[in-house]
C-alpha positions as semicolon CSV with decimal commas, in nm:
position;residue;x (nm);y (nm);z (nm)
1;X;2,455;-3,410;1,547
2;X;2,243;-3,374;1,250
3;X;2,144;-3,039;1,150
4;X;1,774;-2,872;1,127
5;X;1,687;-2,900;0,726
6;X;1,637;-2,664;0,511
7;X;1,296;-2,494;0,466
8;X;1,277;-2,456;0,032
9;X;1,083;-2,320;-0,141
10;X;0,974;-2,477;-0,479
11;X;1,147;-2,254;-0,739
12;X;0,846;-2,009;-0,875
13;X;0,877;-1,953;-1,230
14;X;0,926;-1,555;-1,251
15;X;0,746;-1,373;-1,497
16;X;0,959;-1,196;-1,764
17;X;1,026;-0,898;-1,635
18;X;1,110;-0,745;-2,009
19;X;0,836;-0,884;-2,131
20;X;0,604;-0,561;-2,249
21;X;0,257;-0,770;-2,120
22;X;0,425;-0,761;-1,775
23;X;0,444;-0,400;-1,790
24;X;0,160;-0,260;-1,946
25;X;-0,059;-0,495;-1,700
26;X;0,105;-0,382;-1,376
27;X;0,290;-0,051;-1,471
28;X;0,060;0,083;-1,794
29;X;-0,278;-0,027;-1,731
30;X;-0,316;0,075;-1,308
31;X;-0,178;0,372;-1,423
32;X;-0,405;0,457;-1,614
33;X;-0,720;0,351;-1,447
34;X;-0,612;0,602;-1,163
35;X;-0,562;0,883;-1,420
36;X;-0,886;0,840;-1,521
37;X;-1,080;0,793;-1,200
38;X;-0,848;1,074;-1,058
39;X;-1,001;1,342;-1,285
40;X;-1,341;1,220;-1,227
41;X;-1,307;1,268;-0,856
42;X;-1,079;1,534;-0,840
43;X;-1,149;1,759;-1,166
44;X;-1,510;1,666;-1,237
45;X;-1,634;1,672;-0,856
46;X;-1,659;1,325;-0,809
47;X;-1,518;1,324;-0,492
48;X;-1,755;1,599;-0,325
49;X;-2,037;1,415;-0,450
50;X;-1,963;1,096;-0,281
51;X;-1,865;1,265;0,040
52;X;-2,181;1,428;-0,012
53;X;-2,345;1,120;0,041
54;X;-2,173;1,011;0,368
55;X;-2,234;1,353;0,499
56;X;-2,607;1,352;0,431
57;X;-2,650;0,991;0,518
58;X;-2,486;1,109;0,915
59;X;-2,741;1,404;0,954
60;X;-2,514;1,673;0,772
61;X;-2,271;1,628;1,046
62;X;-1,957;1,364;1,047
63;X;-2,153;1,170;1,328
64;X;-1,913;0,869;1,268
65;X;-1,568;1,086;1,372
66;X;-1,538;0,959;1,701
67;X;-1,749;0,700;1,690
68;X;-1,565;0,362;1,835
69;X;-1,593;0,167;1,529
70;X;-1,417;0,426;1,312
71;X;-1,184;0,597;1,599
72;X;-1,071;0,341;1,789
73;X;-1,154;-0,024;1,625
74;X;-1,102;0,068;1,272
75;X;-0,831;0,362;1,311
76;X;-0,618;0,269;1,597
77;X;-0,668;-0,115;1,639
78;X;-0,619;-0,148;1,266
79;X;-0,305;0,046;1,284
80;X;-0,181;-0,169;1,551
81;X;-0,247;-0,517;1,367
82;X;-0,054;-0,360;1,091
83;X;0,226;-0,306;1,272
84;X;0,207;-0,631;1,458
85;X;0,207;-0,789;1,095
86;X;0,489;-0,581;1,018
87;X;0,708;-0,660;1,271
88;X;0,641;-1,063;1,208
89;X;0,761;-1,025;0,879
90;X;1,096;-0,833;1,007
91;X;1,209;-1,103;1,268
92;X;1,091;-1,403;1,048
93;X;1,338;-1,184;0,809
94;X;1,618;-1,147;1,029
95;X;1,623;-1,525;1,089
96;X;1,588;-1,635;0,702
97;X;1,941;-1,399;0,684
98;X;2,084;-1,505;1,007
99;X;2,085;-1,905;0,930
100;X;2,057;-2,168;0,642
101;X;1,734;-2,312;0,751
102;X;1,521;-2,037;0,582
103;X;1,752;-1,893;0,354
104;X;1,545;-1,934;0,027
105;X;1,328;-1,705;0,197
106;X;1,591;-1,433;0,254
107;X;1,459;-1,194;-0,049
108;X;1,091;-1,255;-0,034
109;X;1,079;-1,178;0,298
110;X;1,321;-0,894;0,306
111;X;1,111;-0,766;0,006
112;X;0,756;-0,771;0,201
113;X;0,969;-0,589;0,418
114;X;1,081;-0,323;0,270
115;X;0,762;-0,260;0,034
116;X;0,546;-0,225;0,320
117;X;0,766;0,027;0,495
118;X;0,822;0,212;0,183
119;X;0,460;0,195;0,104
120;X;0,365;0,363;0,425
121;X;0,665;0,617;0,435
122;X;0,663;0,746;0,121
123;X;0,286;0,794;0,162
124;X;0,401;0,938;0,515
125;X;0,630;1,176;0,299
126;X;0,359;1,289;-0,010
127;X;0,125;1,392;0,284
128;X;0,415;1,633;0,413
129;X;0,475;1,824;0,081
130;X;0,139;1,857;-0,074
131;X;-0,135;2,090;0,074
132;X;-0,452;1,967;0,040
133;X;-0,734;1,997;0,383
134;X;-0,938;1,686;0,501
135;X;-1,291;1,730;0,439
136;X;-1,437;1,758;0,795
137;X;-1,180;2,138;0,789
138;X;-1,355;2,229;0,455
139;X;-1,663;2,500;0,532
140;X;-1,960;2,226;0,278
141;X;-1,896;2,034;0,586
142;X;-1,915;2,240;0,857
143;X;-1,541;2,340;0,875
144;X;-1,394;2,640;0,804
145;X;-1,214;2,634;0,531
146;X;-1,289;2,696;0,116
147;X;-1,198;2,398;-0,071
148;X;-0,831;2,466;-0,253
149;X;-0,711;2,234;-0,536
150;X;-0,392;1,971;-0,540
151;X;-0,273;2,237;-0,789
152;X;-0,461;2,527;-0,709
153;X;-0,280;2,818;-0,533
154;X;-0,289;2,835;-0,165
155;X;-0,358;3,156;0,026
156;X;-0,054;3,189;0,264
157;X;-0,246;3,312;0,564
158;X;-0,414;2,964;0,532
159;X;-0,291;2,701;0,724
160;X;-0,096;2,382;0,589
161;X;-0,327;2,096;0,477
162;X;-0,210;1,755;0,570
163;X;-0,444;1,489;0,427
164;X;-0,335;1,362;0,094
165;X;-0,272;1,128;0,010
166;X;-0,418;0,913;0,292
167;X;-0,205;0,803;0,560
168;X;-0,444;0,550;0,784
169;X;-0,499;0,382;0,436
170;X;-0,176;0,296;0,356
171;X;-0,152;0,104;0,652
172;X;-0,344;-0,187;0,480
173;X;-0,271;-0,096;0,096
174;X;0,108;-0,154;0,177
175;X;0,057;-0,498;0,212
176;X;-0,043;-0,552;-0,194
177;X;0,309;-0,630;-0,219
178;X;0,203;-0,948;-0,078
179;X;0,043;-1,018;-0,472
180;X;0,455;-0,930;-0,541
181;X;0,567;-1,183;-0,243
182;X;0,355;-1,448;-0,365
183;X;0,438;-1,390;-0,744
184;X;0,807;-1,497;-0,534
185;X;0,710;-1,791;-0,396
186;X;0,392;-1,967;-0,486
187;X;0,256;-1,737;-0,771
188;X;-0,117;-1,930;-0,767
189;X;-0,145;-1,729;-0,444
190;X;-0,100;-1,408;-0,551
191;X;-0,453;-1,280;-0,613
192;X;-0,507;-1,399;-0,289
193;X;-0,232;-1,141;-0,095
194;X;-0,365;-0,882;-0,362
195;X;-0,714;-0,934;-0,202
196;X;-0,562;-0,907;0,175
197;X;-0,411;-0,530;0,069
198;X;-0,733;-0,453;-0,112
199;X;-0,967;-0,513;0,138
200;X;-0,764;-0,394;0,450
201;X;-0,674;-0,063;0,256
202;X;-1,028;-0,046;0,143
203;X;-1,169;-0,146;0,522
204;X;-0,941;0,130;0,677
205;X;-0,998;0,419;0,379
206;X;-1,410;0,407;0,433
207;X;-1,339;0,411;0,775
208;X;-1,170;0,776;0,749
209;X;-1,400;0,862;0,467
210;X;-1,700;0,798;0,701
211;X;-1,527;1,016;0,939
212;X;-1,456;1,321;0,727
213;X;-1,093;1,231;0,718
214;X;-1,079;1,184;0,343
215;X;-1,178;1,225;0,030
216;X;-1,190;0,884;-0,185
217;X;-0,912;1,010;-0,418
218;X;-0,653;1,042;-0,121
219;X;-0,745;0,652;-0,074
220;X;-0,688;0,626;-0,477
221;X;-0,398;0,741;-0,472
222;X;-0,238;0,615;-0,188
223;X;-0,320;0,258;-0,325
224;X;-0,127;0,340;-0,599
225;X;0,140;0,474;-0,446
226;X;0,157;0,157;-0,276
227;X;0,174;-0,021;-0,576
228;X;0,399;0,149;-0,767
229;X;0,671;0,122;-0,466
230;X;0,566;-0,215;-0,469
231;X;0,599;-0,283;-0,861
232;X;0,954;-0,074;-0,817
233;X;1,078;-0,302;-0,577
234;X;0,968;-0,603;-0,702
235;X;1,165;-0,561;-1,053
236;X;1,454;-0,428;-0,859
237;X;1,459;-0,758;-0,599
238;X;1,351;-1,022;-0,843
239;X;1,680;-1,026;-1,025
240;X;1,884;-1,097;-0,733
241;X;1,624;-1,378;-0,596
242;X;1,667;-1,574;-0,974
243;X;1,991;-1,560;-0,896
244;X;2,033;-1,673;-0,565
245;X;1,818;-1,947;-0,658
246;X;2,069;-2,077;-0,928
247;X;2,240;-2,393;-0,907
248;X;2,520;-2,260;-1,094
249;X;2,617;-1,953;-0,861
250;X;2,964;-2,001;-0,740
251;X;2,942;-2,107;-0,382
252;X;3,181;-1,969;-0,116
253;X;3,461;-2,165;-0,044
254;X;3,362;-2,304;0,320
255;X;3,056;-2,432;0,147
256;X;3,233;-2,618;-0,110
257;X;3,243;-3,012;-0,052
């Protein structure tokens, strides 16, 4: 009996991963653009005055909290196709490592992955040891509480704040590492899986925004959470792909002719 062929994948030239342009323009240059639009929103008010503006715009009340767009289609829904996403990717992983027919897709798919369930739970893990209150529990909009500081010292009658970075967000900003995946496998695609985390992250972090959930620096900086786990993992993973993509490995015995 013949057996099912091989699913390849043409062999992506990789960028060099040494190579300081590679660096500063995914490591150096994001980093810095959050720096700076972090103290604008964070230090310089920026992110009162935009939720300002959603606030006012609802009729000084988060009308839009449990609305169905934002609650349900956008929040929960959302979540769901996430997961539903996620879990594709995990069994069209376990068979690229359980056969031959897709095993040049073994570490891009086990990379996609692993970077999106990093991406959401060590987003999932910031929001459990920093202290900062959503703004819907603040008193400016119509909570109860005074607005305390990432760094500023807590009163410890005050109860725990659990909203940064964003969780919901991460959700869709996990899946940049798709720009990564594609980078992988067909790197002409990449700006297009960079535009699929972008927008879903985006879609899902104005969605809480517009219900008081967040600030837009907790969706800032969850995005670049996301893609520094993603960056991480891709320079860890990309190593091992080259060379399980060489024709010079040494092959197992049973696979020898």
């Amino acid at each position: 009996m013949s057996s099912v062929p091989a699913v390849s994948l043409p062999l992506a030239k990789a960028p060099a991963l040494r190579d300081p342009r590679f660096l500063r323009a995914h490591l150096l240059q994001p980093l810095l653009a959050t720096l700076v639009l972090s103290t604008l929103l964070m230090s310089l008010g920026g992110d009162q005055w935009v939720a300002d503006q959603w606030y006012r715009l609802e009729g000084q009340h988060w009308a839009l909290q449990n609305a169905w767009v934002t609650a349900h289609l956008v929040h929960r829904v959302g979540k769901w196709t996430s997961t539903a996403a996620a879990l594709v990717a995990i069994v069209l992983c376990t068979q690229a490592w359980r056969g031959q027919r897709l095993a040049a897709w073994r570490w891009p798919l086990l990379y996609l992955v692993l970077a999106v369930a990093l991406g959401t739970g060590v987003v999932s893990w910031l929001k459990s040891v920093t202290n900062m209150d959503c703004p819907w529990d603040l008193a400016r909009y119509g909570g109860t509480r005074e607005y305390i500081g990432l760094f500023a010292s807590r009163p410890h009658a005050m109860a725990r704040g659990l909203c940064f970075p964003a969780g919901h967000s991460s959700a869709g900003f996990a899946w940049i590492s798709l720009y990564f995946f594609a980078l992988m496998v067909r790197p002409a695609w990449r700006w297009r899986g960079l535009a699929v985390g972008l927008v879903a992250g985006g879609v899902f972090g104005l969605s809480q925004q517009l219900r008081g959930a967040h600030f837009l620096s907790h969706d800032l900086w969850t995005l670049a959470t996301c893609w520094l786990v993603s960056l991480s993992l891709y320079l860890a993973v990309q190593p091992l792909l080259q060379r399980s993509r060489s024709p010079h490995r040494t092959m197992p015995a049973g696979e020898q002719a």
